[in-house]
Amino acid sequence: MSRKIKKTDLALAVLKYVVMTLYALFLILPVYYALISSIRPASDIFKYAAPFSAKTLIPDTFTLESFVSLFGTYKFLRPLANTVYVCAVTVLFGILFNAMAGFAFAKIRFKFKNFWFMLVVVTMMIPFEAIAIPLYSLVYNLNMVNTRAALILPAVANGTYIFLFKNSYEDIPHSLYEASIIEGASRMRTFYKIYLPLSKPIMVSAGLLIFFYQWQSYMWPLLAANAPDVQVIQIAQSVFQQEYATLWGEIFASIVVTIAVPLAFFFPLQKYYALGISTSGMKE
């Protein structure tokens, strides 16, 4: 009986790893194809697409002409810099203000706290498309259209990040907060000196979530900031889809750049990201 059980467990383990490997290849293959297409001559990008062969995955000729055209002819560095700037500022202020809100909901007593927190949770369920037009009207009336502020300010506060910080701070013993107040520290000093340093994993998790959301955002930048001097990469990529031609080399080169930058941030911080999510107190 034990041998049959062991054989069954072994077969299930092998099947699991086979499925996981196939799934990983399924996810990686499009990225790999974009990478090799970006370093191929434009005339070879789809030349070996069908029938499938070794040349489909291994280029005969390597060239960087797509990247030269991307950053030289089409000045892709400007939207790339704009996107990095917008993401960095949004992450900085997003972590600060969402952490403060989470601290208030977790540790400070005030009237109608549960009601206000319920409203915060409700905002997590509202799709952005439902508020895009009212938000654009507000930005327009504040004369912020086609500015970086129009991209940054609406993305700073978010119910999801407040929820994560609140649950994280609830896992810290309340006695620590009470002792700090008894010693004469203000609430803000308690937050900055004690709670903020203790929430590094969740800060990394929230920061990466904010960064990824801003990095891949398309609809709002298209509405609020589509002028050339404030364009982000998602909008700048549309220039490669022209009326009479599609610049596939530049498209694949921009895709590689668009993927490489977030991965450069994610891989060094992935263990903190996983730790932050797993210890964020996802409980009620």
Coordinates of C-alpha atoms in Angstrom, one line a residue:
M1 CA 0.0 0.0 0.0
S2 CA 2.8 2.4 0.9
R3 CA 4.6 1.8 -2.4
K4 CA 1.4 2.6 -4.3
I5 CA 1.0 5.8 -2.3
K6 CA 4.7 6.7 -3.0
K7 CA 4.3 6.0 -6.7
T8 CA 1.1 8.1 -6.8
D9 CA 2.8 11.0 -4.9
L10 CA 5.8 10.8 -7.3
A11 CA 3.6 10.8 -10.4
L12 CA 1.6 13.8 -9.0
A13 CA 4.8 15.7 -8.2
V14 CA 6.2 15.0 -11.7
L15 CA 2.9 16.1 -13.3
K16 CA 2.9 19.3 -11.2
Y17 CA 6.4 20.3 -12.3
V18 CA 5.6 19.5 -15.9
V19 CA 2.6 21.7 -15.8
M20 CA 4.5 24.5 -14.0
T21 CA 7.3 24.3 -16.6
L22 CA 4.9 24.5 -19.5
Y23 CA 3.1 27.4 -17.9
A24 CA 6.4 29.2 -17.3
L25 CA 7.4 28.6 -21.0
F26 CA 4.0 29.9 -22.0
L27 CA 4.6 33.1 -20.1
I28 CA 8.3 33.6 -21.1
L29 CA 7.9 32.8 -24.8
P30 CA 6.2 36.1 -25.8
V31 CA 8.8 38.1 -23.9
Y32 CA 11.7 36.1 -25.5
Y33 CA 10.1 36.6 -29.0
A34 CA 9.9 40.4 -28.3
L35 CA 13.6 40.4 -27.3
I36 CA 14.9 38.5 -30.3
S37 CA 12.6 40.5 -32.6
S38 CA 14.1 43.8 -31.2
I39 CA 17.6 42.7 -32.2
R40 CA 16.7 41.4 -35.7
P41 CA 16.7 43.4 -38.9
A42 CA 13.1 44.7 -39.5
S43 CA 12.8 42.5 -42.7
D44 CA 13.5 39.4 -40.7
I45 CA 11.0 39.9 -37.8
F46 CA 8.2 37.8 -39.4
K47 CA 10.2 36.1 -42.1
Y48 CA 10.7 32.9 -40.0
A49 CA 7.5 33.1 -38.0
A50 CA 5.9 30.3 -40.0
P51 CA 6.6 27.5 -40.3
F52 CA 8.1 27.2 -36.9
S53 CA 11.8 26.3 -36.9
A54 CA 15.0 27.0 -35.0
K55 CA 15.3 30.3 -37.0
T56 CA 12.1 31.4 -35.4
L57 CA 13.7 31.6 -32.0
I58 CA 17.4 32.2 -33.0
P59 CA 18.2 35.1 -35.3
D60 CA 20.6 34.8 -38.1
T61 CA 21.7 38.4 -37.9
F62 CA 21.9 40.6 -34.8
T63 CA 21.5 44.4 -35.0
L64 CA 20.6 47.2 -32.7
E65 CA 19.1 49.4 -35.4
S66 CA 15.6 49.2 -33.8
F67 CA 17.0 50.6 -30.5
V68 CA 19.0 53.3 -32.4
S69 CA 15.9 54.4 -34.2
L70 CA 13.8 54.2 -30.9
F71 CA 16.1 56.5 -29.0
G72 CA 17.5 58.5 -31.9
T73 CA 14.8 59.1 -34.4
Y74 CA 11.8 58.8 -32.1
K75 CA 13.3 60.3 -28.9
F76 CA 12.0 57.6 -26.7
L77 CA 14.2 58.7 -23.8
R78 CA 11.9 61.7 -23.0
P79 CA 8.8 59.6 -22.4
L80 CA 10.9 57.0 -20.5
A81 CA 12.3 59.7 -18.2
N82 CA 8.8 61.2 -17.8
T83 CA 7.4 57.8 -16.8
V84 CA 10.3 57.1 -14.3
Y85 CA 9.8 60.5 -12.8
V86 CA 6.0 60.1 -12.4
C87 CA 6.4 56.6 -10.9
A88 CA 9.1 57.7 -8.5
V89 CA 7.1 60.7 -7.2
T90 CA 3.9 58.7 -7.0
V91 CA 5.6 55.9 -5.0
L92 CA 7.2 58.4 -2.6
F93 CA 4.0 60.3 -1.8
G94 CA 1.9 57.2 -2.1
I95 CA 3.8 55.3 0.6
L96 CA 3.8 58.3 2.9
F97 CA 0.2 59.3 2.8
N98 CA -1.3 55.7 2.6
A99 CA 0.9 54.7 5.5
M100 CA -0.3 57.7 7.5
A101 CA -3.9 56.8 6.7
G102 CA -3.4 53.2 7.6
F103 CA -1.8 54.2 10.9
A104 CA -4.7 56.4 11.7
F105 CA -7.3 53.7 11.0
A106 CA -5.2 51.1 13.0
K107 CA -4.2 53.0 16.1
I108 CA -6.1 56.3 16.5
R109 CA -9.6 56.5 17.9
F110 CA -11.9 59.1 16.2
K111 CA -15.6 59.5 15.4
F112 CA -17.1 57.3 12.7
K113 CA -13.8 55.6 12.1
N114 CA -15.5 52.4 10.9
F115 CA -17.7 54.3 8.6
W116 CA -14.8 56.2 7.0
F117 CA -12.8 53.0 6.6
M118 CA -15.8 51.3 5.0
L119 CA -15.8 54.2 2.4
V120 CA -12.1 53.5 1.8
V121 CA -12.8 49.8 1.2
V122 CA -15.7 50.7 -1.2
T123 CA -13.3 52.8 -3.3
M124 CA -11.4 49.5 -4.0
M125 CA -14.5 48.2 -5.8
I126 CA -15.1 51.1 -8.1
P127 CA -13.5 50.7 -11.6
F128 CA -11.4 53.6 -12.8
E129 CA -13.6 53.9 -15.9
A130 CA -16.5 55.0 -13.7
I131 CA -14.7 58.0 -12.3
A132 CA -12.5 58.9 -15.3
I133 CA -14.7 61.6 -16.7
P134 CA -15.5 63.4 -13.3
L135 CA -11.8 63.1 -12.5
Y136 CA -10.8 64.7 -15.8
S137 CA -13.3 67.5 -15.2
L138 CA -11.7 68.2 -11.9
V139 CA -8.2 68.2 -13.3
Y140 CA -9.4 70.5 -16.1
N141 CA -10.9 73.0 -13.7
L142 CA -7.7 73.0 -11.7
N143 CA -5.7 73.8 -14.9
M144 CA -3.6 70.6 -14.5
V145 CA -4.3 69.0 -17.9
N146 CA -1.0 68.0 -19.7
T147 CA 1.0 68.3 -16.5
R148 CA 2.9 65.7 -14.5
A149 CA 0.8 66.6 -11.5
A150 CA -2.3 65.4 -13.4
L151 CA -0.7 61.9 -13.5
I152 CA 0.7 61.9 -10.0
L153 CA -2.0 63.3 -7.7
P154 CA -4.9 61.0 -8.6
A155 CA -2.7 57.9 -8.1
V156 CA -1.3 58.8 -4.6
A157 CA -4.2 57.8 -2.4
N158 CA -5.6 54.3 -2.9
G159 CA -7.9 52.2 -0.7
T160 CA -5.9 49.0 -1.4
Y161 CA -2.6 50.4 0.0
I162 CA -4.4 52.0 3.0
F163 CA -5.9 48.6 3.7
L164 CA -2.5 46.9 3.5
F165 CA -0.9 49.4 5.9
K166 CA -3.8 49.3 8.3
N167 CA -3.6 45.5 8.6
S168 CA 0.1 45.6 8.9
Y169 CA 0.0 48.2 11.8
E170 CA -2.7 46.2 13.6
D171 CA -0.2 43.3 13.9
I172 CA 2.1 45.6 15.9
P173 CA 1.1 45.5 19.6
H174 CA -1.0 48.4 20.6
S175 CA 1.0 48.7 23.9
L176 CA 3.9 50.1 21.9
Y177 CA 1.7 52.9 20.7
E178 CA 0.4 53.6 24.2
A179 CA 3.9 53.5 25.7
S180 CA 5.1 56.1 23.2
I181 CA 2.2 58.4 23.9
I182 CA 2.8 58.1 27.7
E183 CA 6.4 59.0 27.2
G184 CA 5.3 62.3 25.6
A185 CA 5.8 61.5 21.9
S186 CA 3.2 63.0 19.6
R187 CA 1.2 60.8 17.2
M188 CA 3.2 62.0 14.2
R189 CA 6.5 61.3 16.0
T190 CA 5.3 57.8 17.0
F191 CA 4.4 57.1 13.4
Y192 CA 7.7 58.3 11.9
K193 CA 10.0 56.9 14.6
I194 CA 8.4 53.6 15.4
Y195 CA 5.7 52.4 13.0
L196 CA 7.1 53.6 9.7
P197 CA 10.5 51.8 10.3
L198 CA 8.7 48.6 11.3
S199 CA 6.7 48.5 8.1
K200 CA 9.5 48.2 5.6
P201 CA 8.2 45.0 3.9
I202 CA 4.8 46.4 3.4
M203 CA 6.3 49.7 2.2
V204 CA 8.2 47.7 -0.5
S205 CA 5.0 45.8 -1.4
A206 CA 2.9 49.0 -1.6
G207 CA 5.7 50.8 -3.5
L208 CA 6.0 48.1 -6.1
L209 CA 2.2 48.0 -6.6
I210 CA 2.1 51.8 -7.0
F211 CA 5.0 51.7 -9.4
F212 CA 3.5 48.9 -11.6
Y213 CA 0.1 50.6 -11.7
Q214 CA 1.6 53.9 -12.8
W215 CA 4.1 52.2 -15.2
Q216 CA 1.3 50.3 -17.1
S217 CA -1.3 53.0 -16.9
Y218 CA -2.7 54.0 -20.3
M219 CA -6.3 55.3 -20.2
W220 CA -5.6 58.1 -17.7
P221 CA -2.4 59.4 -19.3
L222 CA -4.2 59.3 -22.7
L223 CA -6.9 61.6 -21.3
A224 CA -5.0 63.9 -19.0
A225 CA -1.4 64.2 -20.3
N226 CA -0.9 63.4 -24.0
A227 CA 1.2 66.4 -24.9
P228 CA 4.6 65.4 -26.3
D229 CA 6.6 67.0 -23.4
V230 CA 4.7 65.1 -20.7
Q231 CA 3.9 61.8 -22.6
V232 CA 4.6 58.5 -20.8
I233 CA 5.9 55.4 -22.5
Q234 CA 2.5 53.8 -23.0
I235 CA 1.2 56.8 -25.0
A236 CA 4.5 57.3 -26.8
Q237 CA 4.4 53.8 -28.2
S238 CA 1.3 54.6 -30.3
V239 CA 3.5 56.6 -32.7
F240 CA 4.9 53.3 -34.1
Q241 CA 1.4 52.3 -35.4
Q242 CA 1.4 54.6 -38.4
E243 CA -1.2 55.1 -41.1
Y244 CA 0.6 53.2 -43.9
A245 CA 3.0 51.1 -41.9
T246 CA 3.7 49.5 -38.5
L247 CA 7.2 49.9 -37.2
W248 CA 7.6 46.4 -35.7
G249 CA 11.2 46.8 -34.8
E250 CA 10.7 49.9 -32.8
I251 CA 7.6 48.4 -31.2
F252 CA 9.5 45.3 -30.0
A253 CA 12.4 47.5 -28.8
S254 CA 10.1 49.7 -26.8
I255 CA 8.4 46.6 -25.3
V256 CA 11.8 45.3 -24.2
V257 CA 12.6 48.6 -22.5
T258 CA 9.1 48.7 -21.0
I259 CA 9.6 45.3 -19.5
A260 CA 13.2 45.6 -18.4
V261 CA 12.8 48.7 -16.2
P262 CA 10.1 47.2 -13.8
L263 CA 12.0 43.9 -13.7
A264 CA 15.1 45.7 -12.6
F265 CA 13.2 47.0 -9.6
F266 CA 11.2 43.9 -8.9
F267 CA 13.9 41.2 -8.8
P268 CA 16.1 42.8 -6.0
L269 CA 13.0 43.5 -4.0
Q270 CA 10.9 40.4 -4.6
K271 CA 11.6 38.7 -1.3
Y272 CA 10.5 41.9 0.6
Y273 CA 7.4 42.1 -1.7
A274 CA 6.4 38.5 -0.8
L275 CA 7.1 39.1 2.9
G276 CA 5.1 42.3 2.9
I277 CA 2.0 40.6 1.4
S278 CA 2.3 37.6 3.6
T279 CA 2.7 39.6 6.8
S280 CA 0.2 42.4 6.0
G281 CA -2.3 40.9 8.4
M282 CA -4.9 39.9 5.7
K283 CA -7.4 39.1 8.4
E284 CA -10.6 40.3 10.0

